[in-house]
Short mmCIF file of C-alpha atoms in Angstrom, two decimals:
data_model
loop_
_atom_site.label_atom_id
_atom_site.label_comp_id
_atom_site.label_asym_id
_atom_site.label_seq_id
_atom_site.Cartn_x
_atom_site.Cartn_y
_atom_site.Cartn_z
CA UNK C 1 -47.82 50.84 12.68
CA UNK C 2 -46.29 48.07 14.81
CA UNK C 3 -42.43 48.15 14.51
CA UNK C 4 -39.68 45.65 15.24
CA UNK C 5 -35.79 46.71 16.47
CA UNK C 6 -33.39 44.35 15.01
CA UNK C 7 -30.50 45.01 18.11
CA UNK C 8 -27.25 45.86 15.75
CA UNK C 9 -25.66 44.07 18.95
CA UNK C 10 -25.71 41.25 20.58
CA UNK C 11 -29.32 39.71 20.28
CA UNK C 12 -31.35 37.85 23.17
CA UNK C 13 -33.67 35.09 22.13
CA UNK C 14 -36.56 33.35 24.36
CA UNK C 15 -37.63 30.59 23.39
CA UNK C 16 -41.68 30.32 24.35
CA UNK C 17 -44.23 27.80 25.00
CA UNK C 18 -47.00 28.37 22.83
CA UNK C 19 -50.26 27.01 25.28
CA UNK C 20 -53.54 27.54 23.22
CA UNK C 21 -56.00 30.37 23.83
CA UNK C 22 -57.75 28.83 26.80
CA UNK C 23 -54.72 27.53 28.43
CA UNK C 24 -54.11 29.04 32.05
CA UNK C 25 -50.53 27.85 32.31
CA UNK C 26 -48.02 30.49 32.17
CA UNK C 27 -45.47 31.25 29.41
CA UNK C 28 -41.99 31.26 30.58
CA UNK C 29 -38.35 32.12 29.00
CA UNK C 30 -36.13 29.13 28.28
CA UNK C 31 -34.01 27.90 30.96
CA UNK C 32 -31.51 25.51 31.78
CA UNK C 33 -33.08 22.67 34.50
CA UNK C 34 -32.49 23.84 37.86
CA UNK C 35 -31.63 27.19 37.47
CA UNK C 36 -35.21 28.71 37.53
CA UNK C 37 -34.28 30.61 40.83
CA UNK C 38 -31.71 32.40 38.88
CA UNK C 39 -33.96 33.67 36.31
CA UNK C 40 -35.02 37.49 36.80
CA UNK C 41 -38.73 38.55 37.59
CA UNK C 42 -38.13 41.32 35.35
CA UNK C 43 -37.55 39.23 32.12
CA UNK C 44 -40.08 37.01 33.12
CA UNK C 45 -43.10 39.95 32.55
CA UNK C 46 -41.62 41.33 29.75
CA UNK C 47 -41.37 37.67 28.08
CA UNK C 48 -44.89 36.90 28.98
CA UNK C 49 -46.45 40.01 27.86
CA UNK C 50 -44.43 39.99 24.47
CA UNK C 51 -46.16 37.01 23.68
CA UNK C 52 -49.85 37.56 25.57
CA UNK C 53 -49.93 41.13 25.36
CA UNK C 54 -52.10 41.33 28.78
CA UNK C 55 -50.86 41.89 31.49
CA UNK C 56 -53.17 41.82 34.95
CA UNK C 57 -51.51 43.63 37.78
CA UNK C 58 -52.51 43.77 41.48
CA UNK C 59 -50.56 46.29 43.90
CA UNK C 60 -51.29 45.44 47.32
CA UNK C 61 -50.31 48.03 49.83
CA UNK C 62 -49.61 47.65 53.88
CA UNK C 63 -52.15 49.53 55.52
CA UNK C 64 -51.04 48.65 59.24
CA UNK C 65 -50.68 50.94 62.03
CA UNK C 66 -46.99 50.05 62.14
CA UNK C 67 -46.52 51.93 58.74
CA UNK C 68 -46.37 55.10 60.96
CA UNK C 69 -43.52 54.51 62.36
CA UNK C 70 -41.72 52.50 59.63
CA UNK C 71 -42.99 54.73 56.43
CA UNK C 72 -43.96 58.04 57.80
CA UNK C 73 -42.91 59.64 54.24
CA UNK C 74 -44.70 57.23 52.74
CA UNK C 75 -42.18 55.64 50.72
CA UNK C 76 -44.36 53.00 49.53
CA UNK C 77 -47.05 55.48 47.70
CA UNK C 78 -44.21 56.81 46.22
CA UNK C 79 -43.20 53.78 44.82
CA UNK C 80 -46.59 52.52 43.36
CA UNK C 81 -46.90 56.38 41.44
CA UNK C 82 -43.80 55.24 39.63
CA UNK C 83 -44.83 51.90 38.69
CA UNK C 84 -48.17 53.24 37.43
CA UNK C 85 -46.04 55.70 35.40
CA UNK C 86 -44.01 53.56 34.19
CA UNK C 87 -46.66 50.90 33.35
CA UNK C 88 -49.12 53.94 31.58
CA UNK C 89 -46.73 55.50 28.77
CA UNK C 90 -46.86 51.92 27.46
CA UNK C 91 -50.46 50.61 27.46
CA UNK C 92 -51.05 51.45 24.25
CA UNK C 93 -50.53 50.71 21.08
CA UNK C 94 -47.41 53.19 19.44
CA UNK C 95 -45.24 53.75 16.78
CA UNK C 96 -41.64 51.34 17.42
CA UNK C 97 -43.95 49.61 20.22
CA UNK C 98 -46.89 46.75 20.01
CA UNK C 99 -50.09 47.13 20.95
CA UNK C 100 -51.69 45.61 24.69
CA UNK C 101 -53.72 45.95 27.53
CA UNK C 102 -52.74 46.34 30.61
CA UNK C 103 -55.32 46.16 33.69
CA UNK C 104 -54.74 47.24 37.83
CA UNK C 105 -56.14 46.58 40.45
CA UNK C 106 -54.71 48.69 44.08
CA UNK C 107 -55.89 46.78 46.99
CA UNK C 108 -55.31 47.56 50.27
CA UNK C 109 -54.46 44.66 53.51
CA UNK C 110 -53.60 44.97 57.36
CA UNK C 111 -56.43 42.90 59.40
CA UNK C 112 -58.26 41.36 56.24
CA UNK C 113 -57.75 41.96 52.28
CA UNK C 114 -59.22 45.20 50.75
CA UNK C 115 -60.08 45.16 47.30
CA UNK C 116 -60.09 47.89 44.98
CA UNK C 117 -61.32 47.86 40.98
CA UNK C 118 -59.96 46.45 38.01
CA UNK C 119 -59.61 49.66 35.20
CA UNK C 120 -57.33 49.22 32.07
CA UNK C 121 -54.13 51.24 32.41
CA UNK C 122 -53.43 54.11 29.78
CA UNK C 123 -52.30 57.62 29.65
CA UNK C 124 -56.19 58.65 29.67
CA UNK C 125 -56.54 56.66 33.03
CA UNK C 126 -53.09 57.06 34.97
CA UNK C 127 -54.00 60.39 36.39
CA UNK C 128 -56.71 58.84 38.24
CA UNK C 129 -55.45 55.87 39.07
CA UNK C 130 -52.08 57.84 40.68
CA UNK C 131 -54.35 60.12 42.80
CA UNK C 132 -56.10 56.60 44.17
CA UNK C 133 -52.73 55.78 44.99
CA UNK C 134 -51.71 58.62 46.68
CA UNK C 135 -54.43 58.11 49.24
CA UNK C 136 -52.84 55.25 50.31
CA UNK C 137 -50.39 57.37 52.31
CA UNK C 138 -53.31 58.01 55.04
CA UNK C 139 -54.14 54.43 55.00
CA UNK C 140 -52.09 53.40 57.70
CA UNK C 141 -54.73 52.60 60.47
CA UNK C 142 -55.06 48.82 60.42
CA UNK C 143 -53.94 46.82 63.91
CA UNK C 144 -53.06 43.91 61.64
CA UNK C 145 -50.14 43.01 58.78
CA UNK C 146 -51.88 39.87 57.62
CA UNK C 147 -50.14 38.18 54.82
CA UNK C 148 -52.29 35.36 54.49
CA UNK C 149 -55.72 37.60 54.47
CA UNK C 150 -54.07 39.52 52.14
CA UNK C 151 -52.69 36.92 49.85
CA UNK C 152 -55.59 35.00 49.35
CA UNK C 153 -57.71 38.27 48.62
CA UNK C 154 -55.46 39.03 45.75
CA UNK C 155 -55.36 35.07 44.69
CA UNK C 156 -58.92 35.39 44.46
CA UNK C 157 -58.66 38.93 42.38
CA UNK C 158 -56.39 37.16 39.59
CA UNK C 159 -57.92 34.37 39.59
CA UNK C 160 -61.70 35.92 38.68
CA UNK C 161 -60.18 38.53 36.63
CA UNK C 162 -60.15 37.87 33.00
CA UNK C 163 -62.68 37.48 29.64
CA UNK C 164 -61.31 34.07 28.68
CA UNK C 165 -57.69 35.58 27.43
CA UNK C 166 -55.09 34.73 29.17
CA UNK C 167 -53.03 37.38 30.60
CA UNK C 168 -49.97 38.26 32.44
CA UNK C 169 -49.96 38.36 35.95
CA UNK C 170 -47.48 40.52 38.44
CA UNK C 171 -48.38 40.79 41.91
CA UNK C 172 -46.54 43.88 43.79
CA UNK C 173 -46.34 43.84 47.62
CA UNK C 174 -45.87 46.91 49.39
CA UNK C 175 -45.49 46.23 52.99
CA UNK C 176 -42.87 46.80 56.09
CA UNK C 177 -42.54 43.38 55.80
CA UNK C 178 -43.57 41.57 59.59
CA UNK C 179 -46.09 38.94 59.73
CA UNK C 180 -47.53 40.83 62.94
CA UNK C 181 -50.95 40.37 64.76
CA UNK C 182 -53.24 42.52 67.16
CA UNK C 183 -56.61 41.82 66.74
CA UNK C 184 -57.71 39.08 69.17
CA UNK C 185 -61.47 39.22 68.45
CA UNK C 186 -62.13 37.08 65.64
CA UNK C 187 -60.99 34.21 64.02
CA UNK C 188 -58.95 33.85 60.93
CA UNK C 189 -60.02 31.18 57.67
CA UNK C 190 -56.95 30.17 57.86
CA UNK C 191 -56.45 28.91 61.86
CA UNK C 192 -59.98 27.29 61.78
CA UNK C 193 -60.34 26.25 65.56
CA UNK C 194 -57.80 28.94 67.21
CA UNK C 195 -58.37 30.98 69.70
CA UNK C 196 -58.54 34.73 68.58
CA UNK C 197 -56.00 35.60 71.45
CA UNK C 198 -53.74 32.99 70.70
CA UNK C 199 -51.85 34.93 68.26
CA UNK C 200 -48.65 33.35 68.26
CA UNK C 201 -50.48 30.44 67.16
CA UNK C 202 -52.26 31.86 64.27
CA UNK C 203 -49.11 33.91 62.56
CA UNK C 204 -47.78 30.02 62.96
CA UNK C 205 -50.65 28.54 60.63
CA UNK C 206 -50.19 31.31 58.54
CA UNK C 207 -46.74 31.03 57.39
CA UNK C 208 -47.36 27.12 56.90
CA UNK C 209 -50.37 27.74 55.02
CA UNK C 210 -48.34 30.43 52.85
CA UNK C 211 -45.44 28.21 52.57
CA UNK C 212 -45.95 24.65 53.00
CA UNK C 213 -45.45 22.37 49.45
CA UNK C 214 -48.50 23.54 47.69
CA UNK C 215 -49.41 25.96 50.11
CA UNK C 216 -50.53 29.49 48.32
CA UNK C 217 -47.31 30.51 47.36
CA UNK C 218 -46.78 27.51 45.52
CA UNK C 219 -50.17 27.93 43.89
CA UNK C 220 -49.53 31.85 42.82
CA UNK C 221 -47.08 30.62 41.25
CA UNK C 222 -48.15 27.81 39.56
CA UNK C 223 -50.71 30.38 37.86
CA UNK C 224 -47.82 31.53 36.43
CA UNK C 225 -47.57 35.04 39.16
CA UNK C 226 -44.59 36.97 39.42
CA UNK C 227 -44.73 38.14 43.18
CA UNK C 228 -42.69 41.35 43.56
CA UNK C 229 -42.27 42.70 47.15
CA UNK C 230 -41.09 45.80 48.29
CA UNK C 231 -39.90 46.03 51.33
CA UNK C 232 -40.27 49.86 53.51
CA UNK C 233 -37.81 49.49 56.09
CA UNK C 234 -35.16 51.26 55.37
CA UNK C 235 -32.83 50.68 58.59
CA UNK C 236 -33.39 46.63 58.78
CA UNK C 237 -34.83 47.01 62.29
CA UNK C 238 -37.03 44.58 61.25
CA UNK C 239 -36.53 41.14 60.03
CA UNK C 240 -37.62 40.94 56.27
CA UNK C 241 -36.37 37.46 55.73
CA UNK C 242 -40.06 36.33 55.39
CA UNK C 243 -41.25 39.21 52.91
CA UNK C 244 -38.16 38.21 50.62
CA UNK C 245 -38.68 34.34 50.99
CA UNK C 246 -42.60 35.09 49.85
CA UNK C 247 -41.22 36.48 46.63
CA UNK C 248 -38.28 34.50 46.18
CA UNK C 249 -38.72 31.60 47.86
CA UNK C 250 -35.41 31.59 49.72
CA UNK C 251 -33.68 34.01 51.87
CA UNK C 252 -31.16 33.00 54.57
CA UNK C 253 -33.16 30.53 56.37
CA UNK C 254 -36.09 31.32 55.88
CA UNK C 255 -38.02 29.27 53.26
CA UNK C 256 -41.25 29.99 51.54
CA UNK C 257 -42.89 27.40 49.04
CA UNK C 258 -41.06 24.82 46.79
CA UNK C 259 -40.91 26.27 43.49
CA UNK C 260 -38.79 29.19 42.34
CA UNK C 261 -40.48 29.18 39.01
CA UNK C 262 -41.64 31.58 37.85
CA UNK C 263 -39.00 33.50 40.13
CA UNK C 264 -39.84 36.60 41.86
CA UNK C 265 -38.05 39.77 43.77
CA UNK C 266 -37.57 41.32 46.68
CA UNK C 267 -36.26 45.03 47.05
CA UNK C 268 -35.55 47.11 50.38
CA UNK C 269 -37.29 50.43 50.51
CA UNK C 270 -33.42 52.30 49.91
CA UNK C 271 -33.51 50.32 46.68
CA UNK C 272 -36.27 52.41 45.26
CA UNK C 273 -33.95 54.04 42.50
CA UNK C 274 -32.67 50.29 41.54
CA UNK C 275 -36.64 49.41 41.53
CA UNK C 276 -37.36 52.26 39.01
CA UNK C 277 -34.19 51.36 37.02
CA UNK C 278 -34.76 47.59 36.82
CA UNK C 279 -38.45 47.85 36.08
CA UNK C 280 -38.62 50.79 33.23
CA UNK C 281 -35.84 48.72 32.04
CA UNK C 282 -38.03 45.32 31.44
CA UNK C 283 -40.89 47.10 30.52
CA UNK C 284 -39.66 49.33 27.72
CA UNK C 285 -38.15 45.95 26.54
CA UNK C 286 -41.41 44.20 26.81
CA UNK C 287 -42.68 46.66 23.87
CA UNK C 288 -39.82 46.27 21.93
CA UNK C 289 -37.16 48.77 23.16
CA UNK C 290 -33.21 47.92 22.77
CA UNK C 291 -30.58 49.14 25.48
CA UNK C 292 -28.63 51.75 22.93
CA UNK C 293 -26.16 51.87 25.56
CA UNK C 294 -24.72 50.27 29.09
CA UNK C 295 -26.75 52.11 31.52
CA UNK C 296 -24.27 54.32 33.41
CA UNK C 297 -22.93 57.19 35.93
CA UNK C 298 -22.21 60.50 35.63
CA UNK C 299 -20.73 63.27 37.49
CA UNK C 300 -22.44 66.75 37.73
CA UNK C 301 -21.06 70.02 36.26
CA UNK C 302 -21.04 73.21 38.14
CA UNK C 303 -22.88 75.49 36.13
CA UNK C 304 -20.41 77.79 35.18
CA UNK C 305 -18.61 74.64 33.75
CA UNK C 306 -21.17 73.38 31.17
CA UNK C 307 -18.28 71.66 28.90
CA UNK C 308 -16.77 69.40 31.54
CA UNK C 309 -17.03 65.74 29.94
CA UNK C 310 -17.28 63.99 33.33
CA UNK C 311 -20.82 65.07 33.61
CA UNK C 312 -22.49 64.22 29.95
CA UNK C 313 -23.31 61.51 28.24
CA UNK C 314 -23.54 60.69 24.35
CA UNK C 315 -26.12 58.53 22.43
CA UNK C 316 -26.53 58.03 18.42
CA UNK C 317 -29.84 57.98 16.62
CA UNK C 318 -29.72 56.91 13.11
CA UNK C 319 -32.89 57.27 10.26
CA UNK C 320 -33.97 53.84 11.18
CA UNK C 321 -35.08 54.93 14.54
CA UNK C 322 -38.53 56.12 15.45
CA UNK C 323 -38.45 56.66 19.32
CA UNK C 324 -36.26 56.36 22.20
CA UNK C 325 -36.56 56.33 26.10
CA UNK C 326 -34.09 57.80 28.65
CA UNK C 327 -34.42 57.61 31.95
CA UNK C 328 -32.38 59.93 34.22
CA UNK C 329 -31.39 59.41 37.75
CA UNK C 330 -30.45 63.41 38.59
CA UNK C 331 -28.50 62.34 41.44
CA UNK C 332 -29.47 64.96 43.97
CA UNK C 333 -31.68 67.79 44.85
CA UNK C 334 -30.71 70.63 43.06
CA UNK C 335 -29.35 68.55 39.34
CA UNK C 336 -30.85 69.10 36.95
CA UNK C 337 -30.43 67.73 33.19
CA UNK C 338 -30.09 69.12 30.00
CA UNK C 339 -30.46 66.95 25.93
CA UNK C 340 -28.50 68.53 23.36
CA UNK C 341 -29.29 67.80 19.69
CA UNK C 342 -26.96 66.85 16.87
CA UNK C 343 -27.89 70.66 15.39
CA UNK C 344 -26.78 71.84 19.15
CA UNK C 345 -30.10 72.88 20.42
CA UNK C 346 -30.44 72.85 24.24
CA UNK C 347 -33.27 71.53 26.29
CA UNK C 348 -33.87 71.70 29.98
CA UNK C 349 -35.31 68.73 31.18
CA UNK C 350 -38.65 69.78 32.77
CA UNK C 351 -42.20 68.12 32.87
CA UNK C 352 -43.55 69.29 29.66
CA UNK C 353 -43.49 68.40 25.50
CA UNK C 354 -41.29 70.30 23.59
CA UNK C 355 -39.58 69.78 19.61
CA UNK C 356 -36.11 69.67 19.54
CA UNK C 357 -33.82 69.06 16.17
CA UNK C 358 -37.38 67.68 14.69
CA UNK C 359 -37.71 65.06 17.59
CA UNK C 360 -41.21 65.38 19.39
CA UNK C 361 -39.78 64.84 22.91
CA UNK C 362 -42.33 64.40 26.49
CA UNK C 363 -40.31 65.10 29.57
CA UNK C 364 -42.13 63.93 33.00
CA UNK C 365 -40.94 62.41 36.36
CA UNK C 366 -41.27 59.25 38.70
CA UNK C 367 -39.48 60.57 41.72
CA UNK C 368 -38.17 63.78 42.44
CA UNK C 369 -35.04 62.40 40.96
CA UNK C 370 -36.33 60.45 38.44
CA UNK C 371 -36.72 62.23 35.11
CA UNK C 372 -38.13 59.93 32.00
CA UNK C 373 -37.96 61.67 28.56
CA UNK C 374 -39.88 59.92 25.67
CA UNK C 375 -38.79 61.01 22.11
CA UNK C 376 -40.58 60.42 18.82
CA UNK C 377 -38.72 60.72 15.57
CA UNK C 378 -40.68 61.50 12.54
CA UNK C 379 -39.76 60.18 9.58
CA UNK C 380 -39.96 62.93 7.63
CA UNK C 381 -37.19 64.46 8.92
CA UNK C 382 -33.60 63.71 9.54
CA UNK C 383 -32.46 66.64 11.86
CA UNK C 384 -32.96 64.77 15.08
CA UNK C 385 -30.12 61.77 13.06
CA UNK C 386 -27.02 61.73 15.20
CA UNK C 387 -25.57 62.27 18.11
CA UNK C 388 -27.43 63.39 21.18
CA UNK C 389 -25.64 64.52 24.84
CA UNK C 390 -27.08 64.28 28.09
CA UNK C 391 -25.43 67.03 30.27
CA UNK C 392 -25.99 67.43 34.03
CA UNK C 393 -25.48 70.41 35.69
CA UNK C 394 -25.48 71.48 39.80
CA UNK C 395 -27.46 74.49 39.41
CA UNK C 396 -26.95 75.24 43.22
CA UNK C 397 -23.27 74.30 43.55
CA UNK C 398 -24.02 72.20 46.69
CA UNK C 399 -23.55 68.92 44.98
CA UNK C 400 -20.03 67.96 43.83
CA UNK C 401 -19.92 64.90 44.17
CA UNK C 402 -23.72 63.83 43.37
CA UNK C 403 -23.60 61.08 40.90
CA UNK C 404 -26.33 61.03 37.58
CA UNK C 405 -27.33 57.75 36.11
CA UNK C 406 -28.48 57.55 32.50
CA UNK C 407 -30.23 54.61 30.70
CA UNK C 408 -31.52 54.63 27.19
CA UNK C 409 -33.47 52.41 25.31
CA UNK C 410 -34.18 52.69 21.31
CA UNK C 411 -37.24 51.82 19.47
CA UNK C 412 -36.94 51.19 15.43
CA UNK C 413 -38.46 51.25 12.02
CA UNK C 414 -37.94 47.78 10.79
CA UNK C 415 -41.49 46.12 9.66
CA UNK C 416 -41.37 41.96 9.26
CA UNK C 417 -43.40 41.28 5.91
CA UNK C 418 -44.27 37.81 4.60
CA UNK C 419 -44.98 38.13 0.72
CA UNK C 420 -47.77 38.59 -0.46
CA UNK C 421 -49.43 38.48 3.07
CA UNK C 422 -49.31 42.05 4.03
CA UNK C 423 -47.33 43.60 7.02
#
């Protein structure tokens, strides 16, 4: 049964356009004029796919040469398994959640645009779909990072995906971030009449016909695209201005398009944890989660101090809950976390499903420091009603001073009904 959370706190309305079923323009939040560019990407997907409930995503990952010296570990496969995670648990239809369909696409660019195949993601399909991704890590061959070859590849994708319902669209970049050119032997649609070897020339028509008024990132996001790039240099040794202008339309300088709406973001490849954070964060939102708390820090306990406050944290679940979300940031290798139930039963955080205090709980990971737990509370039961701690403990004494991050999101049993329609 769809549910609806009525926050007992502060409560955040958007106000929506309501286009009709063949419109292509996007929805957007409500905003004051002029202050589109403050807006967060985030919001924006979670507004849309409230009120669409499809959402069409394209991942387009940097398969240049370059990526062997600027993401040897590849940081950026790493990135798109959590998104895909993250994106999975929800593309279906659950209790405290609405129903929706979300589809992928993971595409590959460095000297033209690589396409890959739309499939709907959903817990049946993510394991697949992650071990696609993962191959990215050996695609790092290409002489080229071509940004224009790669965005109109995936303009082309989102454009000719669709079965005449509008849908969501988020478009994430994975790249080091340099427009940079070595191929000299053939000529690019977008330098008509250049030289192959003049490519100084050709990066030069590319950028203008990226970012010029009405240029192609103007018309991604006229579609309505949110353009989320991550960045995979870690050090700055090389300039990202451009990368974050693309999705953001200004950085510094650097300039790219004339509309900031809808807005976009850009994260460095150190940002990864604030990436997961951020997005699990607007997506548990967009199917009807509530923050139950500020998200916050936490010290770690030595193990043979399990009682030391500094290292928990404390969350209430009342009857009129039926799930909640946590995700844990463990800090450091060698954390680990444990959820203690109202009736004090004590459960190590590992990949796997487990019943604790009545609550049907799934415990899996993003990262290797990421844990997300997912927690269904039958209503039938009222053992799991109360509070709940999040403890986390050094097991190896080598991290004192690590710091935890906790963020939890509730999902609850409140049903709108218009009499006598039904439910």
């Amino acid at each position: 049964m769809r549910r609806l959370f009525v926050a007992l706190g502060a409560v955040v309305l958007f106000v929506l356009s309501a286009p009709d079923a063949t419109s292509d323009l996007p929805i957007r939040s409500a905003r004051n004029p002029g202050q589109a560019e403050q807006a967060d990407a985030y919001a924006e997907v979670a507004t849309c796919y409230q009120a669409r409930g499809r959402l069409n995503v394209l991942a387009l990952v940097d398969e240049s040469s370059s990526l062997g010296n600027t993401d040897p570990g590849g940081r950026r496969v790493n990135a798109l398994v959590a998104m895909l995670d993250e994106l999975a648990r929800y593309g279906g239809p659950g209790e405290g959640r609405p129903s929706g369909h979300i589809d992928i696409q993971l595409a590959g660019f460095g000297t033209d645009f690589r396409p890959g195949h739309w499939t709907e993601l959903n817990p049946a399909t993510r394991t697949g779909l992650e071990d696609e991704a993962r191959q990215f890590a050996k695609r790092n061959k290409q002489n080229d990072t071509d940004f224009a070859a790669a965005l109109i590849g995936a303009q082309r994708e989102l454009a000719t995906k669709g079965d005449g319902s509008p849908a969501c669209r988020l478009l994430m970049l994975f790249t080091d971030g340099v427009y940079d050119l070595g191929t000299t032997t053939i000529e690019r649609p977008y330098a008509p009449g250049v030289a192959g070897s003049d490519l100084k020339t050709i990066v030069d028509r590319g950028r203008h016909f990226l970012c010029d008024q009405g240029g192609l990132v103007d018309q991604l996001r006229a579609s309505g695209t949110v353009l989320l790039a991550i960045g995979l240099v870690s050090d700055r040794s090389r300039n990202q201005s451009f990368l974050q202008s693309v999705a953001e339309r200004d950085a510094g300088a650097e300039h790219c398009g004339t509309t900031g709406s809808p807005p976009g973001k850009y994260l460095a490849a150190e940002s990864l944890t604030e990436l997961v954070r951020q997005f699990d964060s607007a997506i548990v939102q967009a199917f009807g989660g509530t923050p139950a708390t500020t998200p916050v820090d936490a010290g770690v306990c030595a193990a043979d101090r399990p009682g030391d406050a500094r290292c928990t944290r404390t969350f209430a679940l009342d009857q009129g809950l039926r799930e909640f979300h946590l995700l844990l940031n463990l800090g450091a290798p060698g954390v680990v976390a444990d959820l203690i139930a109202p009736n004090g039963q004590v459960q190590r955080l590992t990949p796997a499903t487990a019943t604790v205090a009545g609550a049907e709980l799934t415990v899996s990971r993003l990262t290797n420091l990421d844990v997300v737990v997912d927690g269904r509370l039958p209503a039938t039961s009222a053992v799991w009603a109360g509070q709940w701690t999040v403890r986390f403990v050094d097991v190896t004494g080598q991290n004192p001073d690590a710091v935890a991050h906790a963020q939890i999101t509730v999902f609850g049993g409140l049903v709108p009904v218009t009499d006598p329609a039904p439910p």
